[in-house]
mmCIF file with all atom_site columns, C-alpha atoms in Angstrom:
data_model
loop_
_atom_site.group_PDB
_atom_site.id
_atom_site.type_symbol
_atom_site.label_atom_id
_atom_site.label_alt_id
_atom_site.label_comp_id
_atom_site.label_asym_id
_atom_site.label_entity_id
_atom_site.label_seq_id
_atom_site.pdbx_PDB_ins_code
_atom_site.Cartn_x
_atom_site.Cartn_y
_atom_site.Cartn_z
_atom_site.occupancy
_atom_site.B_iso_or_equiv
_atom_site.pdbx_formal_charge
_atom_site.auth_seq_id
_atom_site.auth_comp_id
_atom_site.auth_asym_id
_atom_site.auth_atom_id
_atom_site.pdbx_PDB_model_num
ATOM 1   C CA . UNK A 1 1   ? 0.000   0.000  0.000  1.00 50.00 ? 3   UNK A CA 1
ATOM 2   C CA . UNK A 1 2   ? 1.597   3.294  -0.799 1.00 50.00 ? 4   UNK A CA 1
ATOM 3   C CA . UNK A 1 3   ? 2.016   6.499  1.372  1.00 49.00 ? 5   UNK A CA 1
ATOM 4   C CA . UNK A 1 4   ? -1.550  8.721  0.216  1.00 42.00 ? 6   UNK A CA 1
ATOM 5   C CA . UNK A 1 5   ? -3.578  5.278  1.159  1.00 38.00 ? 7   UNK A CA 1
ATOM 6   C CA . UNK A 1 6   ? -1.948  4.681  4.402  1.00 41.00 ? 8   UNK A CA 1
ATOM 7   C CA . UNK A 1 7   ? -2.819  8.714  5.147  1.00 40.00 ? 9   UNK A CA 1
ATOM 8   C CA . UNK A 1 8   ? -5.801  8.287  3.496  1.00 38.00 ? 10  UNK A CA 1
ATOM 9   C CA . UNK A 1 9   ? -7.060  4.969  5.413  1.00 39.00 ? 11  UNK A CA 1
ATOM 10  C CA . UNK A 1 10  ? -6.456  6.591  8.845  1.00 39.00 ? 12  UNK A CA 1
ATOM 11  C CA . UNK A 1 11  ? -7.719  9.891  8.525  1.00 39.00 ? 13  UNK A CA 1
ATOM 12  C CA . UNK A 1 12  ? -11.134 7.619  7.224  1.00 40.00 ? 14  UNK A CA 1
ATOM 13  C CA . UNK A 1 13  ? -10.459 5.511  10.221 1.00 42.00 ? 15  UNK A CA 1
ATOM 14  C CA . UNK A 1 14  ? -10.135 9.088  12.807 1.00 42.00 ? 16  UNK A CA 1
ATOM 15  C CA . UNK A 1 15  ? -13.271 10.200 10.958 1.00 41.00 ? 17  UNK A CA 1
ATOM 16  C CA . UNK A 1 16  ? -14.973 7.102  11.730 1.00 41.00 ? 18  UNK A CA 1
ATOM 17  C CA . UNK A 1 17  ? -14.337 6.849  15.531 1.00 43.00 ? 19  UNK A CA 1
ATOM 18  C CA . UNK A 1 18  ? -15.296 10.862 15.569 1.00 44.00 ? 20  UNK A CA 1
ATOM 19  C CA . UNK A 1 19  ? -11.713 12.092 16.520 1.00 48.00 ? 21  UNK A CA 1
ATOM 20  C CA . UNK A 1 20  ? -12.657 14.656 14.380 1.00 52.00 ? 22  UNK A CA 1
ATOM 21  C CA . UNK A 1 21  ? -16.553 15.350 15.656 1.00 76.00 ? 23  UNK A CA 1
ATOM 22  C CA . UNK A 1 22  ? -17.556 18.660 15.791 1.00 74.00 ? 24  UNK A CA 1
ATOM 23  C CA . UNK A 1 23  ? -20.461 20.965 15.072 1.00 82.00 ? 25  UNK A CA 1
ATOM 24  C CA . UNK A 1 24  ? -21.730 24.747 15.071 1.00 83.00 ? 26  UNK A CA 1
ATOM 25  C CA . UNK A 1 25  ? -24.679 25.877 17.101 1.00 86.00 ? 27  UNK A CA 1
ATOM 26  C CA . UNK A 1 26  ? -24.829 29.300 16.038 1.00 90.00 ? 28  UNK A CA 1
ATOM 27  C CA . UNK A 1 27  ? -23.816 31.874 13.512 1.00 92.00 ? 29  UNK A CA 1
ATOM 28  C CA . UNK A 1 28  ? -23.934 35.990 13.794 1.00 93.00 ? 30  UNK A CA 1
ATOM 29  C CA . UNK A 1 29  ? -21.960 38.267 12.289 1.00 92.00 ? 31  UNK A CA 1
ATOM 30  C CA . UNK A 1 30  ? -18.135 37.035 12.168 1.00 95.00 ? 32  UNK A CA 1
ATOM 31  C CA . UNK A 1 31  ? -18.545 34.607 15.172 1.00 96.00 ? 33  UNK A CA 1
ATOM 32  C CA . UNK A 1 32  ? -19.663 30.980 15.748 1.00 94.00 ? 34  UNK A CA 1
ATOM 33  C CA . UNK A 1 33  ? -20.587 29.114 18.463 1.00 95.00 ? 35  UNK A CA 1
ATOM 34  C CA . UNK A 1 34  ? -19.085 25.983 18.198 1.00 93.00 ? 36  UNK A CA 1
ATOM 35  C CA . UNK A 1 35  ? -17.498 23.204 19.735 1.00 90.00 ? 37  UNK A CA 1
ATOM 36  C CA . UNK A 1 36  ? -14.961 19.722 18.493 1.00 88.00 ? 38  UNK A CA 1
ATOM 37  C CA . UNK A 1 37  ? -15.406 16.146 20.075 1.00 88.00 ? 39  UNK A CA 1
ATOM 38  C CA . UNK A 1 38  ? -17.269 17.011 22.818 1.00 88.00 ? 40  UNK A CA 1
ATOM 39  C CA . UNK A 1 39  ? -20.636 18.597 22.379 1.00 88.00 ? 41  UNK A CA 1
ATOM 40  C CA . UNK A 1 40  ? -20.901 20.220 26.008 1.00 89.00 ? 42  UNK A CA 1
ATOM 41  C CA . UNK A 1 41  ? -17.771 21.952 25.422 1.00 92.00 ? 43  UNK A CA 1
ATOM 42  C CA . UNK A 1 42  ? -19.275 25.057 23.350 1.00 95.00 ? 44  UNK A CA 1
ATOM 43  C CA . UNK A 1 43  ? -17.035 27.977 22.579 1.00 95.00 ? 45  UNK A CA 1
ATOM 44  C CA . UNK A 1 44  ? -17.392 31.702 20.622 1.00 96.00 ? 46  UNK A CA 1
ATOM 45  C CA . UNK A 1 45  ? -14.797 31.992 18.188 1.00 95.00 ? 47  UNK A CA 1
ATOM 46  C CA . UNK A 1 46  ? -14.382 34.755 16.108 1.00 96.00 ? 48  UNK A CA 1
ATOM 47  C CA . UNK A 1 47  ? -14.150 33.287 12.250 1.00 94.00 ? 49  UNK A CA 1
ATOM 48  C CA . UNK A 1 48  ? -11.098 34.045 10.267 1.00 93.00 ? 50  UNK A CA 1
ATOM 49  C CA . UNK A 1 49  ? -11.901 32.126 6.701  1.00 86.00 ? 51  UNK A CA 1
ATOM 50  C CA . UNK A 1 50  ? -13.531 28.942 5.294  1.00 79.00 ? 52  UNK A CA 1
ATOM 51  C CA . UNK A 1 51  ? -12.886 26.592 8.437  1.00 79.00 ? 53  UNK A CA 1
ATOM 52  C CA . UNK A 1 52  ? -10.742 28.647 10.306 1.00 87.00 ? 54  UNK A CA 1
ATOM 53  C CA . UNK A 1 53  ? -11.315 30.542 13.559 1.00 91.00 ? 55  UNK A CA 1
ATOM 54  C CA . UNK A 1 54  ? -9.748  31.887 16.794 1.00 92.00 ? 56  UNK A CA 1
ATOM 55  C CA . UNK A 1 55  ? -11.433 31.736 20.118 1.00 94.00 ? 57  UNK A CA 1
ATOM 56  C CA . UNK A 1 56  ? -12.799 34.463 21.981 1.00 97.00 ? 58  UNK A CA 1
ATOM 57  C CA . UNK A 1 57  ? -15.309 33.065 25.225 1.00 97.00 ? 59  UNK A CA 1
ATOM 58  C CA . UNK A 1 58  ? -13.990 29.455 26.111 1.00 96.00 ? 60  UNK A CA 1
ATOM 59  C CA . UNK A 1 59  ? -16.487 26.939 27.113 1.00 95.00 ? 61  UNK A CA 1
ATOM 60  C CA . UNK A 1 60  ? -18.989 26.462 28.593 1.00 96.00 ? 62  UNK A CA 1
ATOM 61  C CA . UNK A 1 61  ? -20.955 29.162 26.459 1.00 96.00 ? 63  UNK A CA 1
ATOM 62  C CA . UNK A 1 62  ? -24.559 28.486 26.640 1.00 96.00 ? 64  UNK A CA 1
ATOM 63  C CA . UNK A 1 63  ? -26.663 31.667 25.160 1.00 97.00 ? 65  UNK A CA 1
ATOM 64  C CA . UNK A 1 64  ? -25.409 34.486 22.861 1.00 97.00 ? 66  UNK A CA 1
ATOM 65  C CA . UNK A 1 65  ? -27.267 37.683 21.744 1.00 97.00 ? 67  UNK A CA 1
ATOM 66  C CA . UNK A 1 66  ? -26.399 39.956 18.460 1.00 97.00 ? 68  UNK A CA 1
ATOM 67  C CA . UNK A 1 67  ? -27.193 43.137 16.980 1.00 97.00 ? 69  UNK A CA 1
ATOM 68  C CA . UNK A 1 68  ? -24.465 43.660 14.660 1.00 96.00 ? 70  UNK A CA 1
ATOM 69  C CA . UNK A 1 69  ? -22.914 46.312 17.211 1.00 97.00 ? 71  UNK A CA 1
ATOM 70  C CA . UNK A 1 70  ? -22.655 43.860 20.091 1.00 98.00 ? 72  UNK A CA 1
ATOM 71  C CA . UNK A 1 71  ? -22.126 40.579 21.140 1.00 97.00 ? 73  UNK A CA 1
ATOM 72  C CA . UNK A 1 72  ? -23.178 39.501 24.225 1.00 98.00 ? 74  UNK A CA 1
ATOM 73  C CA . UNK A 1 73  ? -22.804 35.767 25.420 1.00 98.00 ? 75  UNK A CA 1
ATOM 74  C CA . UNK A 1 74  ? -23.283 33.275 29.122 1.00 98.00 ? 76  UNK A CA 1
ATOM 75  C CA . UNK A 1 75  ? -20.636 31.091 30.212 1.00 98.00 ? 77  UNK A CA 1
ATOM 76  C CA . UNK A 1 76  ? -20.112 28.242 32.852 1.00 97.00 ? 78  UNK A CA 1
ATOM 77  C CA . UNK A 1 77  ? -16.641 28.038 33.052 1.00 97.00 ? 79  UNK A CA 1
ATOM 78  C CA . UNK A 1 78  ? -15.409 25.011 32.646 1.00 92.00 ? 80  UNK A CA 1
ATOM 79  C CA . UNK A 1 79  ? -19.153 23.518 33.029 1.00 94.00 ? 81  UNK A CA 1
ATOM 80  C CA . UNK A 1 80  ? -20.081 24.605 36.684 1.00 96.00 ? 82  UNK A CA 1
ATOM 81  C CA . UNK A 1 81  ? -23.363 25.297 36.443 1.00 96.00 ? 83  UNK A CA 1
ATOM 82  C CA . UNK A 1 82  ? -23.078 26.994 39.808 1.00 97.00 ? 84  UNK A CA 1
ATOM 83  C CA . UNK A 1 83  ? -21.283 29.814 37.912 1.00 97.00 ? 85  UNK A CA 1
ATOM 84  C CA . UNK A 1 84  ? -22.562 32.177 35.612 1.00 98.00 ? 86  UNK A CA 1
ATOM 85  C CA . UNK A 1 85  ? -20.587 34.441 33.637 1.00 98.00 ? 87  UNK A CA 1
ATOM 86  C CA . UNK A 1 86  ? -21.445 37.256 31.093 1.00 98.00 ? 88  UNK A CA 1
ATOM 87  C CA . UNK A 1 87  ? -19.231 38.804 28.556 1.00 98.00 ? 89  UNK A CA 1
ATOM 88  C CA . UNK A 1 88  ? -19.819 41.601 25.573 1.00 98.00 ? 90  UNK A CA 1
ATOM 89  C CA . UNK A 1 89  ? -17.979 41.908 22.790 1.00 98.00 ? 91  UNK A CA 1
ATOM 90  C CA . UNK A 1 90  ? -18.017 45.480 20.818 1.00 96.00 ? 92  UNK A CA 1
ATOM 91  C CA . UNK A 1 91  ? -18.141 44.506 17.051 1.00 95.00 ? 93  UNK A CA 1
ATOM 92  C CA . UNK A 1 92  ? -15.889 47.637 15.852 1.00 95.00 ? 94  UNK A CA 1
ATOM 93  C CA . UNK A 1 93  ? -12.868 46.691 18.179 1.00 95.00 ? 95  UNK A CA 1
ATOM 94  C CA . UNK A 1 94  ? -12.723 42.938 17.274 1.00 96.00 ? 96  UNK A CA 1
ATOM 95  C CA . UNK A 1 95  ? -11.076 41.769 14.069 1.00 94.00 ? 97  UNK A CA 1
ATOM 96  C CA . UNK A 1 96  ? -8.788  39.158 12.636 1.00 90.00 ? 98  UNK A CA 1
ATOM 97  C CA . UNK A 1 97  ? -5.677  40.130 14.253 1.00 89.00 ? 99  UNK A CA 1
ATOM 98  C CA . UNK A 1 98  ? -7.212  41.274 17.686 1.00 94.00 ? 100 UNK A CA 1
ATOM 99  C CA . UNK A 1 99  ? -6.228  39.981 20.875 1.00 92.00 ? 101 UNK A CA 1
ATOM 100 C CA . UNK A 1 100 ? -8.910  38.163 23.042 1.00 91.00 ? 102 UNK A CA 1
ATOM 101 C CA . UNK A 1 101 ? -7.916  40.279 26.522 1.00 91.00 ? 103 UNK A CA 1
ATOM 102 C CA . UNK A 1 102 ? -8.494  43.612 24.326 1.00 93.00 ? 104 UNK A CA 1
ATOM 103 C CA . UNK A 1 103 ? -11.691 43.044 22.740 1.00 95.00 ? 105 UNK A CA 1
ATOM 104 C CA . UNK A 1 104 ? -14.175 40.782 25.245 1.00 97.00 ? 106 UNK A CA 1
ATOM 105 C CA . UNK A 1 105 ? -15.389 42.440 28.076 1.00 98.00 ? 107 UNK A CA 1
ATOM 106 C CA . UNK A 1 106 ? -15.722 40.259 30.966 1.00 98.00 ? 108 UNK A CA 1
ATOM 107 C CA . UNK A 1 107 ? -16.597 38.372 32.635 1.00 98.00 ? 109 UNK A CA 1
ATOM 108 C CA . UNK A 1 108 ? -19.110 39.950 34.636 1.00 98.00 ? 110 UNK A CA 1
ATOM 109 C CA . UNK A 1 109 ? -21.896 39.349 37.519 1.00 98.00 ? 111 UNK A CA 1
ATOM 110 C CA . UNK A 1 110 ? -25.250 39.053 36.481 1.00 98.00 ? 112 UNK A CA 1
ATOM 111 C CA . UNK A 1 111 ? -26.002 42.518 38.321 1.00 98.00 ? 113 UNK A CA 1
ATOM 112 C CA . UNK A 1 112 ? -22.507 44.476 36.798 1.00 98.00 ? 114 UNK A CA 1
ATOM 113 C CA . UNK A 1 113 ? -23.635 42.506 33.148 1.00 98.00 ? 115 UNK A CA 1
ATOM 114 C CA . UNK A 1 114 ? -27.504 44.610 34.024 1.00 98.00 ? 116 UNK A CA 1
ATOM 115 C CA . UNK A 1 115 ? -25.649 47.882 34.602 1.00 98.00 ? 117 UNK A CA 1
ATOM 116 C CA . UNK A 1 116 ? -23.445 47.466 31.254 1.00 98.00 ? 118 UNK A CA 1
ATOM 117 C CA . UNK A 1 117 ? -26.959 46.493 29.323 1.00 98.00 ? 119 UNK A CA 1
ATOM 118 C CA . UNK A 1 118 ? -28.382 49.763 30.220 1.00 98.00 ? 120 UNK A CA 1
ATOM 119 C CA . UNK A 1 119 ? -25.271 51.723 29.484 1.00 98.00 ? 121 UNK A CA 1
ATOM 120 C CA . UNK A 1 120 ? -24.504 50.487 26.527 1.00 98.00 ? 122 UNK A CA 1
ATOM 121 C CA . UNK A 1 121 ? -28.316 49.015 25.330 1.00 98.00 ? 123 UNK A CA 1
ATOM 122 C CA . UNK A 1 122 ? -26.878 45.375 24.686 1.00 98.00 ? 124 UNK A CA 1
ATOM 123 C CA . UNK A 1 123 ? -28.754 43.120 22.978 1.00 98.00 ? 125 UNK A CA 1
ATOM 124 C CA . UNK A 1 124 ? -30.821 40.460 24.109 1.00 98.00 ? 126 UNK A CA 1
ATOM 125 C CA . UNK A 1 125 ? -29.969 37.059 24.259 1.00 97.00 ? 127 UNK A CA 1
ATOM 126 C CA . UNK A 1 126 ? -31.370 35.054 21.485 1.00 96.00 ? 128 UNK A CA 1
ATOM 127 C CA . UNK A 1 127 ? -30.172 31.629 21.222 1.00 96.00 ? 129 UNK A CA 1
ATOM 128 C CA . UNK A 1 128 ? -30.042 29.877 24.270 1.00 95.00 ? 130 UNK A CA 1
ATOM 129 C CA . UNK A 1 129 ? -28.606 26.018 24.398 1.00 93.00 ? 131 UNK A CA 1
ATOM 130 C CA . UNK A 1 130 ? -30.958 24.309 26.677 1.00 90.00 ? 132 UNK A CA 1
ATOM 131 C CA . UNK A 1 131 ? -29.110 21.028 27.786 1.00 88.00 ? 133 UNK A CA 1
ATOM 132 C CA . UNK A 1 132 ? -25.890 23.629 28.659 1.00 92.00 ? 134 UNK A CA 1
ATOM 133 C CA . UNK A 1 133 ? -27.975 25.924 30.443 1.00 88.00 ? 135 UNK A CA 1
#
């Protein structure tokens, strides 16, 4: 068997077992929800091209909210559900090339995350992922 079937075979063989599972929940603007092997570890990643993105809100992100100006967006961290998180993300300061510390807000209280809604009229959140939540 030559080289390209052996490569061939086991990437076919990865596939099969799902090493290389994944899946998007949600799409808005240049970011995805999304997550690889493990569906209960959801990130926001900021999409850079075809299949390519960086992250911005590590898992557990369970609800996310858009208006084209804003992102907003609920974690767990690391799946405690005793734990509640809430970032924003201002559209015009996030880009390709933008670091993750300079351009999510966060993470916040649910009372600080009220406060920053009314300052800044954040949107609401509109998909919600019910078996993270």
């Amino acid at each position: 068997m030559g080289r390209a079937a052996i490569i061939a075979a086991t990437l076919l063989f990865f596939a099969g077992c799902g090493v290389f599972d994944s899946g998007t929940e949600w799409r808005g603007g240049p970011y995805i929800l999304t997550w690889i092997d493990d569906p209960a570890n959801v990130t926001l990643n900021y999409v850079l091209g075809r299949s390519d993105s960086v992250g911005r809100i590590d898992a557990q992100v369970f609800a996310v909210g858009w208006d084209n100006r804003y992102l907003v967006a609920k974690q767990h961290p690391n799946g405690n559900k005793s734990v509640t998180n809430y970032f924003f993300i201002e559209a015009a300061k996030d880009g390709k090339y933008a670091h993750p510390p300079k351009v999510v807000s966060g993470p916040f209280t649910e009372a600080e995350f009220a406060q920053k809604k009314n300052e800044l009229n954040l949107p609401p959140f509109t998909k919600e992922l019910w078996s993270l939540k």
